[in-house]
Coordinates of C-alpha atoms and ligand atoms in Angstrom, one line a residue:
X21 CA 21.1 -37.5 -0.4
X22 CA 22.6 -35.8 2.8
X23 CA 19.9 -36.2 5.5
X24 CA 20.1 -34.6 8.9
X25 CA 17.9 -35.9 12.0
X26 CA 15.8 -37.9 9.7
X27 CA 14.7 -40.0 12.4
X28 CA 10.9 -39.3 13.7
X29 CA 11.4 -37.5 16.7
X30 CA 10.6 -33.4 17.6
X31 CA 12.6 -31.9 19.8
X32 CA 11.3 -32.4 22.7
X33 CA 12.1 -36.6 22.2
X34 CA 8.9 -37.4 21.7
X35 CA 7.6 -39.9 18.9
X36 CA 6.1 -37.3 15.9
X37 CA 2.5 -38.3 17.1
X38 CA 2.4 -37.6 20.4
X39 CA 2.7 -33.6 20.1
X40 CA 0.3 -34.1 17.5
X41 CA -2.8 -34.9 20.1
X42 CA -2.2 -32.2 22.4
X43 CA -2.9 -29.0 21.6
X44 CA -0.8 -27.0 23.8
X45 CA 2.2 -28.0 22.4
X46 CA 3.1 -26.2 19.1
X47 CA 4.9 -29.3 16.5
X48 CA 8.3 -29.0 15.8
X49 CA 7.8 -28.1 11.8
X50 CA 9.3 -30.5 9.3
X51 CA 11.9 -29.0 7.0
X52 CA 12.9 -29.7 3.6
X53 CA 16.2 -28.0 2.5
X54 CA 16.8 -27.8 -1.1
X55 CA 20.8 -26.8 -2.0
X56 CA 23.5 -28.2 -4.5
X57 CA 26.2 -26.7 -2.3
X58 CA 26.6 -29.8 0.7
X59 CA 28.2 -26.8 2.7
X60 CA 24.7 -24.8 2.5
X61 CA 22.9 -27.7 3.2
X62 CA 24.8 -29.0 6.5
X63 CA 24.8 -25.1 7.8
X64 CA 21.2 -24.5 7.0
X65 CA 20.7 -27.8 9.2
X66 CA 23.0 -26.8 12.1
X67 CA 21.2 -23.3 12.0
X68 CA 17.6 -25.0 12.0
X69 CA 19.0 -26.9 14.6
X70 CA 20.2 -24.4 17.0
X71 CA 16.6 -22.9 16.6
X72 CA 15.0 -26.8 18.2
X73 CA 14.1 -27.4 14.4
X74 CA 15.5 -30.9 14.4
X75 CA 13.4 -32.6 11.2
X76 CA 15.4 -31.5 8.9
X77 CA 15.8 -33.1 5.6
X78 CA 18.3 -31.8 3.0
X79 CA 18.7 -33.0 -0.7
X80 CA 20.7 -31.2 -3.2
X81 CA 18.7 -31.0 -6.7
X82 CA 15.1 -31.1 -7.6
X83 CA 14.4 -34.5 -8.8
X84 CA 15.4 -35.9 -5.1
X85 CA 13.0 -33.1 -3.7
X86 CA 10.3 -34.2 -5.9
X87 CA 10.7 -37.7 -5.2
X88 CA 10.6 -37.1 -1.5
X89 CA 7.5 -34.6 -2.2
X90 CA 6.1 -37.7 -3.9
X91 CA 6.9 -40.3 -1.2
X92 CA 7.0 -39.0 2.5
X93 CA 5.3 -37.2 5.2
X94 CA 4.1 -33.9 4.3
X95 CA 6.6 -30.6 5.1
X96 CA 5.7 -27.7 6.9
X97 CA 8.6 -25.6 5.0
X98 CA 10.3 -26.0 2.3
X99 CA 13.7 -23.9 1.9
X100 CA 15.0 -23.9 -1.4
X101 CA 17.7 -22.4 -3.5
X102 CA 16.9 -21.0 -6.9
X103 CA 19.5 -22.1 -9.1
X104 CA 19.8 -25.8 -9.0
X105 CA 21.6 -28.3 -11.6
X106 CA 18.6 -30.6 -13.3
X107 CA 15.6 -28.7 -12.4
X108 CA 16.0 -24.9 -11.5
X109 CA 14.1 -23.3 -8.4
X110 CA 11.4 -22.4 -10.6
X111 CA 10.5 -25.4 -12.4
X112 CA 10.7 -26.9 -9.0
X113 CA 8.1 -24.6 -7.7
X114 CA 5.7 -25.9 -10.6
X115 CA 6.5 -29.0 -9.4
X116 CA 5.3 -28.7 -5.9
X117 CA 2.6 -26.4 -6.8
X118 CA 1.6 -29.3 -8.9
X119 CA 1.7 -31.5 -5.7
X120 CA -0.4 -29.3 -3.7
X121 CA 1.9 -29.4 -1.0
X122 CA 0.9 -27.5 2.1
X123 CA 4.5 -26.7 3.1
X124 CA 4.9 -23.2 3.0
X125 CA 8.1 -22.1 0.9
X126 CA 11.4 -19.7 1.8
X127 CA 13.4 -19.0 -1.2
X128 CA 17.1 -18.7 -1.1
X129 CA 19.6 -17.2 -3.4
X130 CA 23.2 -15.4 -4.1
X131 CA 21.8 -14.4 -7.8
X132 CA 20.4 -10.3 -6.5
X133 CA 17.3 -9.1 -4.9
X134 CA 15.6 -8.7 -7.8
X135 CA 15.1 -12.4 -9.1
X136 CA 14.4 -13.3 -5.3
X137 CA 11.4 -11.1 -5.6
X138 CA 10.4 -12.0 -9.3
X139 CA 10.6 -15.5 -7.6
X140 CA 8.3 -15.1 -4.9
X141 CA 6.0 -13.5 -6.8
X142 CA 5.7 -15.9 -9.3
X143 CA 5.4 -18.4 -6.7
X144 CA 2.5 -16.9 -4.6
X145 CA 0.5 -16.3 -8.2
X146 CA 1.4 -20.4 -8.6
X147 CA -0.9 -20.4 -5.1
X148 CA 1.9 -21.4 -2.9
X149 CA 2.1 -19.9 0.5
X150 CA 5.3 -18.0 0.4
X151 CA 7.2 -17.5 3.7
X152 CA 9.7 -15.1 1.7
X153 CA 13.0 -14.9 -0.1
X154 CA 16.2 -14.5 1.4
X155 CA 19.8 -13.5 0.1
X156 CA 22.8 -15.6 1.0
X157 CA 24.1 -16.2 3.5
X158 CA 21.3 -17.2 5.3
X159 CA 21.7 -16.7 8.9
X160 CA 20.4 -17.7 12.4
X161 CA 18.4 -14.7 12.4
X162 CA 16.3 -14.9 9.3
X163 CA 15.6 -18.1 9.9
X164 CA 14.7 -17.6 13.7
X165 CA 12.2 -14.8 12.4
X166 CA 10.6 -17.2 9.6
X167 CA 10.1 -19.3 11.4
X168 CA 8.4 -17.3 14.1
X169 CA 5.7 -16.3 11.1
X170 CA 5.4 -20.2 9.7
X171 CA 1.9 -20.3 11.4
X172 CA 0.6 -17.5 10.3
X173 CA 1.7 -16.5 6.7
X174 CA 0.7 -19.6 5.3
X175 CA -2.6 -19.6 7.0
X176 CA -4.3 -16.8 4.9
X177 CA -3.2 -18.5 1.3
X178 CA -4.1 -21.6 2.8
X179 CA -7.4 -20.4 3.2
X180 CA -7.8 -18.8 0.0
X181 CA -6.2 -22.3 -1.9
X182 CA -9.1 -23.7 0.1
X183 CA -11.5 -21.3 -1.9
X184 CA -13.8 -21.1 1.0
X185 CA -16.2 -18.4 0.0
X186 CA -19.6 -18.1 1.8
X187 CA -22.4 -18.5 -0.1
X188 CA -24.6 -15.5 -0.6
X189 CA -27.6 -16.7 1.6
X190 CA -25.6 -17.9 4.0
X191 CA -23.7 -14.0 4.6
X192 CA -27.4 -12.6 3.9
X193 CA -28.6 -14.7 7.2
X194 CA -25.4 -13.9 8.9
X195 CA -26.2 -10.6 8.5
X196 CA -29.3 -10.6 9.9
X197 CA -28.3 -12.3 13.0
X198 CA -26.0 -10.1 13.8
X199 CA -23.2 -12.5 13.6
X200 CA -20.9 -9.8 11.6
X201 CA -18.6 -8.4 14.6
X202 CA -16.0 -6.1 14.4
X203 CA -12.6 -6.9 15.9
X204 CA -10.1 -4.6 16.3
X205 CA -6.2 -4.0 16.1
X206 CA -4.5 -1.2 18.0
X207 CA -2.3 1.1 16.2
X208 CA 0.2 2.6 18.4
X209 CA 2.7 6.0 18.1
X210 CA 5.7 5.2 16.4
X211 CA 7.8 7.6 19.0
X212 CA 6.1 7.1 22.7
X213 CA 4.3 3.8 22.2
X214 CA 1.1 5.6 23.0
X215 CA -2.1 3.9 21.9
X216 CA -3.3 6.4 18.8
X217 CA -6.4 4.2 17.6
X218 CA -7.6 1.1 16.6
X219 CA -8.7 0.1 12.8
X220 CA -11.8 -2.2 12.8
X221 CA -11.7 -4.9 10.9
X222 CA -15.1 -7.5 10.0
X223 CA -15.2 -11.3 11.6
X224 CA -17.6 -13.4 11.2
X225 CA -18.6 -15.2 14.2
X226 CA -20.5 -18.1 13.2
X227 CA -22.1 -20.8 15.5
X228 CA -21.2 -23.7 14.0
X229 CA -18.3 -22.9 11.9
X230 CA -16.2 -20.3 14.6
X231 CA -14.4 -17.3 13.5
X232 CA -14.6 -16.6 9.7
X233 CA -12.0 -13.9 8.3
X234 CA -13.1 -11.6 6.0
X235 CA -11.3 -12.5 3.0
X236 CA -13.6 -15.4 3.2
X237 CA -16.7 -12.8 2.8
X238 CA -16.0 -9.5 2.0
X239 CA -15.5 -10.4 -1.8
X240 CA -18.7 -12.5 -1.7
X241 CA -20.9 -9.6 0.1
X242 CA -18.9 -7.1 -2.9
X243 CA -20.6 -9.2 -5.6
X244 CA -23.5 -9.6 -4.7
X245 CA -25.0 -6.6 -3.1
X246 CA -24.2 -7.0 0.8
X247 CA -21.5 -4.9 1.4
X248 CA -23.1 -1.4 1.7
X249 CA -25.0 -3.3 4.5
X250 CA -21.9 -4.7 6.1
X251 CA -20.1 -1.4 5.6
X252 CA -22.8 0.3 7.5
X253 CA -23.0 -2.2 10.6
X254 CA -19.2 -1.6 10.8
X255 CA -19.3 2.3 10.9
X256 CA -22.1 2.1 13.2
X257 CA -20.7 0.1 15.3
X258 CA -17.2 1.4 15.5
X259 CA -18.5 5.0 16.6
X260 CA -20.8 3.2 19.4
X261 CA -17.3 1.9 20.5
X262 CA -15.7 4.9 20.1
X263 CA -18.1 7.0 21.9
X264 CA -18.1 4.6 24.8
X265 CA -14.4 4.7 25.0
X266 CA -14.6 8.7 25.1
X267 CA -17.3 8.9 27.8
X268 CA -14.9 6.2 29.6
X269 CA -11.9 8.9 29.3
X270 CA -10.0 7.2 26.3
X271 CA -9.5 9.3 23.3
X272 CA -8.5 7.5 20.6
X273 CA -9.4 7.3 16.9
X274 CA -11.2 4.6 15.3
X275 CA -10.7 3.5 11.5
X276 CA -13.2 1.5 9.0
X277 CA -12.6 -0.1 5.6
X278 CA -14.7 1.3 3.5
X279 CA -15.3 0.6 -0.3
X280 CA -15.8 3.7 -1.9
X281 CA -19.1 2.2 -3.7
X282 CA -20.5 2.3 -0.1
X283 CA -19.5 5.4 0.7
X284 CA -21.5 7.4 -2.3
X285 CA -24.6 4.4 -1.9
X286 CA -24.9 5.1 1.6
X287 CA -25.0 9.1 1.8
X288 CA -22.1 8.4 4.6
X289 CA -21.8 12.3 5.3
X290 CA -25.2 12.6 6.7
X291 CA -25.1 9.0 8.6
X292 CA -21.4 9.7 10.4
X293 CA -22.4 13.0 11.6
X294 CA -25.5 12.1 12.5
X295 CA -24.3 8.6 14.5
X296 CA -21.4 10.6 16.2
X297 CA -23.7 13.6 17.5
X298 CA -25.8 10.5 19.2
X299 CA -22.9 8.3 20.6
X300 CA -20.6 11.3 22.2
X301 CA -18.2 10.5 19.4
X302 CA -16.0 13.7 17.6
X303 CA -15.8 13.1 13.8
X304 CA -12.2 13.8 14.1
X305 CA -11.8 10.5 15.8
X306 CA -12.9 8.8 13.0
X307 CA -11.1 7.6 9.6
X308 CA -12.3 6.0 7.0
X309 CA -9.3 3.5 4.8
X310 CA -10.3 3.7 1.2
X311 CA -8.4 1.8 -1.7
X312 CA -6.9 3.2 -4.9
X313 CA -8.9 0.8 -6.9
X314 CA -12.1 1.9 -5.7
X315 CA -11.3 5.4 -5.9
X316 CA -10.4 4.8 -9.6
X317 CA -13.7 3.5 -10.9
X318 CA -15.6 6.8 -10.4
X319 CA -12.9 9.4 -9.4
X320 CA -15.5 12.4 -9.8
X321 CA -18.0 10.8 -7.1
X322 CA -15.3 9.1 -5.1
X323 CA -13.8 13.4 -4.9
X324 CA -17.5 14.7 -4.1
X325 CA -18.3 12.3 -0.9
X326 CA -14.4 12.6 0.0
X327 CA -14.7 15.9 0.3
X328 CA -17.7 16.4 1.9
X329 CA -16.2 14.3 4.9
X330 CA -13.3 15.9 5.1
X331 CA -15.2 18.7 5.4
X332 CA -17.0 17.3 8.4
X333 CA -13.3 16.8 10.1
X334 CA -13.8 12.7 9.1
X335 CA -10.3 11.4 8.3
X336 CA -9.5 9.7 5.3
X337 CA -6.5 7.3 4.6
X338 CA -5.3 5.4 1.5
X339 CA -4.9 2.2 2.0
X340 CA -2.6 -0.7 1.2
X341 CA -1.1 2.3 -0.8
X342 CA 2.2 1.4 -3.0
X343 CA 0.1 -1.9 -4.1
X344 CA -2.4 -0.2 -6.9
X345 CA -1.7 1.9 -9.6
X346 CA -1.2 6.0 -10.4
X347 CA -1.1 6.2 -6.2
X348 CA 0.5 9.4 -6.8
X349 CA -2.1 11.0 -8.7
X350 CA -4.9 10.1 -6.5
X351 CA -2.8 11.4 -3.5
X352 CA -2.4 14.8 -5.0
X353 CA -6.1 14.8 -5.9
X354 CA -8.5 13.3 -2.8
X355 CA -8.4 15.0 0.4
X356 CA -6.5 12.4 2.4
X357 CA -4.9 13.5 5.5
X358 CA -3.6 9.5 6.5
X359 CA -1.2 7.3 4.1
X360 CA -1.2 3.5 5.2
X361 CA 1.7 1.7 4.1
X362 CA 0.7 -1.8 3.1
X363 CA 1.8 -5.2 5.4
X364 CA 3.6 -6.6 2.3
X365 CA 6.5 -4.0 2.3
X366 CA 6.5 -3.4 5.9
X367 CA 7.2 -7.3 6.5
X368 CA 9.5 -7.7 4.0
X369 CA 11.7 -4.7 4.8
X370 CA 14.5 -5.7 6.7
X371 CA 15.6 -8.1 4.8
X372 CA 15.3 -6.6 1.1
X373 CA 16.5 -3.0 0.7
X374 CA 14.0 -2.6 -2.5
X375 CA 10.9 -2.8 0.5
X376 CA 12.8 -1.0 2.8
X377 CA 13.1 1.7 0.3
X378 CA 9.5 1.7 -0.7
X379 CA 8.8 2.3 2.7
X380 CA 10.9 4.9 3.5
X381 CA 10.1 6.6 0.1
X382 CA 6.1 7.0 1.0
X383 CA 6.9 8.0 4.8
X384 CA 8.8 10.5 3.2
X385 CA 6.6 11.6 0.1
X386 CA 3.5 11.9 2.8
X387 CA 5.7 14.1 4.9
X388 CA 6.2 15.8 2.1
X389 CA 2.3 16.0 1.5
X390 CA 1.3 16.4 5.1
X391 CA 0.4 13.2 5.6
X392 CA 0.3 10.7 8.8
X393 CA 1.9 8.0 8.4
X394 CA 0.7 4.3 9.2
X395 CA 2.8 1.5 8.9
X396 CA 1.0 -1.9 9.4
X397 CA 2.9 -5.3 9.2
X398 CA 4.7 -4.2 12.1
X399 CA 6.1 -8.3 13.2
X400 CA 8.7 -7.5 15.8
X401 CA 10.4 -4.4 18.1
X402 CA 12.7 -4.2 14.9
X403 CA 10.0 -3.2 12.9
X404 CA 9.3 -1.1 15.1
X405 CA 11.9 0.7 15.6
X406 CA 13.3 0.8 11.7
X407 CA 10.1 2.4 11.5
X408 CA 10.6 5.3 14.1
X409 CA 13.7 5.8 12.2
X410 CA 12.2 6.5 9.3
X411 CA 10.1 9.3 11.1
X412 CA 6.8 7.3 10.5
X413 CA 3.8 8.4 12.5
X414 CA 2.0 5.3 13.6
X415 CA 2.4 1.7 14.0
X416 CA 0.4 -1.4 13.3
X417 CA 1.2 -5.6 13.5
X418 CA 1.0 -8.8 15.4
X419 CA 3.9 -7.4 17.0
X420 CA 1.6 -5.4 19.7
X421 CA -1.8 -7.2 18.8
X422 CA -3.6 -9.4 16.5
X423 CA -6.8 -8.4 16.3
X424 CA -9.4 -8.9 18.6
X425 CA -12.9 -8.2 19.6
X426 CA -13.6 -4.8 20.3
X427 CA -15.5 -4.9 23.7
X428 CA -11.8 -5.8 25.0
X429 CA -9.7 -2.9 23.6
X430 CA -10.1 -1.1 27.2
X431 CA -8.5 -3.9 29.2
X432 CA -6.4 -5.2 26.2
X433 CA -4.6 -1.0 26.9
X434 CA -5.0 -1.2 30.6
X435 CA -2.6 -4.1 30.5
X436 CA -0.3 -3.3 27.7
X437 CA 0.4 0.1 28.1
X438 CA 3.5 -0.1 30.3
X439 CA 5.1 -2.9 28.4
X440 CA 5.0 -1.0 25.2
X441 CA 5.8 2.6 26.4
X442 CA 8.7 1.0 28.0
X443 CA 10.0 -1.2 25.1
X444 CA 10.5 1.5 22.8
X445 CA 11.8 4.1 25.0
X446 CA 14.7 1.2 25.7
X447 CA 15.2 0.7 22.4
Ligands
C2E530 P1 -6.4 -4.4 5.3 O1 -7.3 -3.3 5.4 O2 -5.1 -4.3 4.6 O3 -6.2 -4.8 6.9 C1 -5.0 -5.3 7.4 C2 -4.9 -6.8 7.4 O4 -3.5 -7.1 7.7 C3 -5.7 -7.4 8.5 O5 -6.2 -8.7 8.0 C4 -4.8 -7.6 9.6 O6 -5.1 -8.6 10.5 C5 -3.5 -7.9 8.8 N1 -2.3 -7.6 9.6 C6 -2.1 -6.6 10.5 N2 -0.9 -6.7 11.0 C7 -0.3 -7.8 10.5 C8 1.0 -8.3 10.7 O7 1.8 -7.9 11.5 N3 1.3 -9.4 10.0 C9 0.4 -10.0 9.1 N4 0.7 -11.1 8.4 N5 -0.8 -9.5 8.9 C10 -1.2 -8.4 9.6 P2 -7.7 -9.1 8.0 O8 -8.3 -8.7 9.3 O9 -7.7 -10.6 7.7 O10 -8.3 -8.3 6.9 C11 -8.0 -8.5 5.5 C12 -8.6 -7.5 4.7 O11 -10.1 -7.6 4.6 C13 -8.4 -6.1 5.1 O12 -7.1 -5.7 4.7 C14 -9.5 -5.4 4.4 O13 -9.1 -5.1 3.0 C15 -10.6 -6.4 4.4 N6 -11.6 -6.0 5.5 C16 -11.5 -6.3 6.8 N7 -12.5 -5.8 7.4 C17 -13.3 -5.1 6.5 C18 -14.5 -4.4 6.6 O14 -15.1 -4.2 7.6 N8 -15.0 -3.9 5.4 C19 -14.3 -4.1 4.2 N9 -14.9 -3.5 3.1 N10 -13.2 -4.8 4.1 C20 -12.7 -5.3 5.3
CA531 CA1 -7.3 -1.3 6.1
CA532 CA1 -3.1 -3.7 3.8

């Protein structure tokens, strides 16, 4: 076994528990590097190294990995290659999925795109939280922008792993007490940095248990009968926002997720117009983000009420759109005017030229169709700007904002405006 800073120490010198009881400081993550090439293994170490990653173990097949799974401290990341002598990458993946191991996982490989992506997709179905797969070489780069995401990928699998799922009476009193809130994230122009709009996205804020994100409740209120009234609360509230905004001298759109079931339960024509007449909001400022899926289950209703908005000057975008099926059907048939680009590709794309592609494909087939573009997964300014490249419209990621509540979007702007505008005009 070929170990590399082994002993307990982050890189700050510190024992390993003594970051651990202050908050302010973020842990050094402990790395396991899985490679049957010593070479790979000392450079992946020297790389991590460079980047103030100093627990960094290294072993070079997969029964050593598995005993260490078996017998140390927990890892935060396990990098691994896929073809291994003993056990291959994928067995290994069993393995730790097996384990339960919280580490999230990086694949490597020299064996082509293609298995790297059957690989991590087998591994996220296996539940593990999947940081991404790389091509060899690995270099200081990837492995500086992995590990910039470590926190955060991880934490929505974790989360789902956990199975947390509100309970039904639990959302229904929720509800009530007004502790859905909506939250926003700011989507910017892909050219000038302006800010375009915001989408609106459901928290819920409880008392005891803090900020609950909705893939912990949105499925739960689906099932059993709650959504239409979440759905509602969220349109509502977004075009209060909106029209506050306008009267305030900020035009900017505003989009809501909305399952198309709410849309035809919920005669949603009527409602918008009638909301935005009373807030000082135009219906052109607002767009509603519809699935594929949805739209699939009752395409002759789904076409009725999509038209009828349209026809009120409501926008409409497909969502997540590359991740469903016959996308280019219901493109040519519903009356979308916005094509969003799901996180998954947009993340992935500059490091695997099959995303890259996909994204550059559907910012050119809705140019093509008239379409605005909306990229979201937008992690860094190189993102950004592969994207402005590519012609798209309008951007979206942690790179300018996570999402937060929507009383602060005003002052969030006031302050970020400059930064941004100038940042991509540099670049
Ligand atoms: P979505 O519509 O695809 O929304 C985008 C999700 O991607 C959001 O997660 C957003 O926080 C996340 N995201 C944006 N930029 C980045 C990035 O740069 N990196 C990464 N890793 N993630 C990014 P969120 O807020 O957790 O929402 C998850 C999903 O829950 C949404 O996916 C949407 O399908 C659903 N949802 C959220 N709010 C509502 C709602 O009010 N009604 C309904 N029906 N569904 C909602
Ligand atoms: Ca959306
Ligand atoms: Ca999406």
């Amino acid at each position: 076994m070929l170990a590399t800073g082994k002993t307990a120490t982050n890189a700050t010198g510190e024992p390993d528990g003594a970051s651990k009881n202050r908050t302010t400081v973020r842990p050094v993550p402990r790395v396991l590097v899985i490679d049957d090439d010593s070479f790979v293994c000392q450079t992946m170490a020297a790389l991590l190294g460079k980047l103030g990653v100093t627990q960094v173990v290294t072993v070079s097949d997969g029964p050593q990995a598995v005993h260490l799974l078996n017998e140390s401290a927990p890892f935060d990341l396990i990098i691994s290659d896929l073809a291994l002598p003993k056990v291959d990458g994928i067995q290994l993946m069993r393995m730790i999925a097996a384990r339960q191991q919280q580490a999230a996982v990086l694949y490597m490989s020299s064996a082509g795109r293609k298995l790297l992506d059957a690989a991590e997709t087998l591994a996220g179905g296996r539940g593990l939280r999947v940081l991404g797969a790389v091509e060899k070489p690995v270099t200081l780069e990837h492995l500086r922008r992995y590990l910039a995401i470590l926190d955060e990928v991880p934490r929505r699998a974790a989360r789902q792993r956990e199975g947390y799922e509100a309970s039904p009476a639990d959302l229904r009193k929720a509800i009530e007490n007004e502790e859905i809130k909506v939250y926003v994230q700011p989507q910017l122009l892909a050219r000038s940095g302006d800010l375009h709009g915001v989408e609106a996205l459901a928290r819920w804020v409880s008392p005891t248990r803090g900020v609950i994100p909705p893939d912990c409740f949105i499925g739960v209120a689906e099932r059993n009968g709650l959504i239409d009234q979440i759905t509602e609360l969220m349109v509502s509230r977004s075009i209060a926002a909106c029209g506050a905004w306008r009267r305030a001298g900020l035009k900017i759109r505003i989009s809501v997720n909305t399952p198309v079931s709410s849309l035809s339960a919920l005669s949603m024509p009527d409602i918008i117009s009638e909301a935005s007449q009373r807030r000082g909001m135009e219906t052109e400022q607002l767009t509603l983000e519809v699935t594929e899926s949805g739209l699939m289950r009752d395409a002759v209703r789904s076409l009725d009420v999509l038209t009828r908005l349209r026809l009120r000057n409501v926008g409409l975008a497909i969502d997540d759109f590359g991740c469903g099926y016959s996308s280019l059907q219901q493109l040519k048939r519903m009356p979308f005017d916005e094509l969003k680009i799901d996180c998954s590709f947009v993340m992935a794309m500059l490091d695997n030229a099959e995303s890259r592609s996909i994204v550059k494909s559907s910012i050119d087939l809705a140019r093509g169709l008239g379409l605005r573009t909306v990229a979201e997964g937008v992690e860094s300014l190189a993102h950004w700007q592969a994207l402005a490249q590519m012609h798209c419209d309008v951007v979206q990621g942690y790179y300018i904002a996570r999402p937060f509540p929507v009383e602060q979007l005003p002052a969030w702007w006031a302050q970020h405006a400059p930064q941004f505008r100038r940042e991509i005009k540099a670049g």
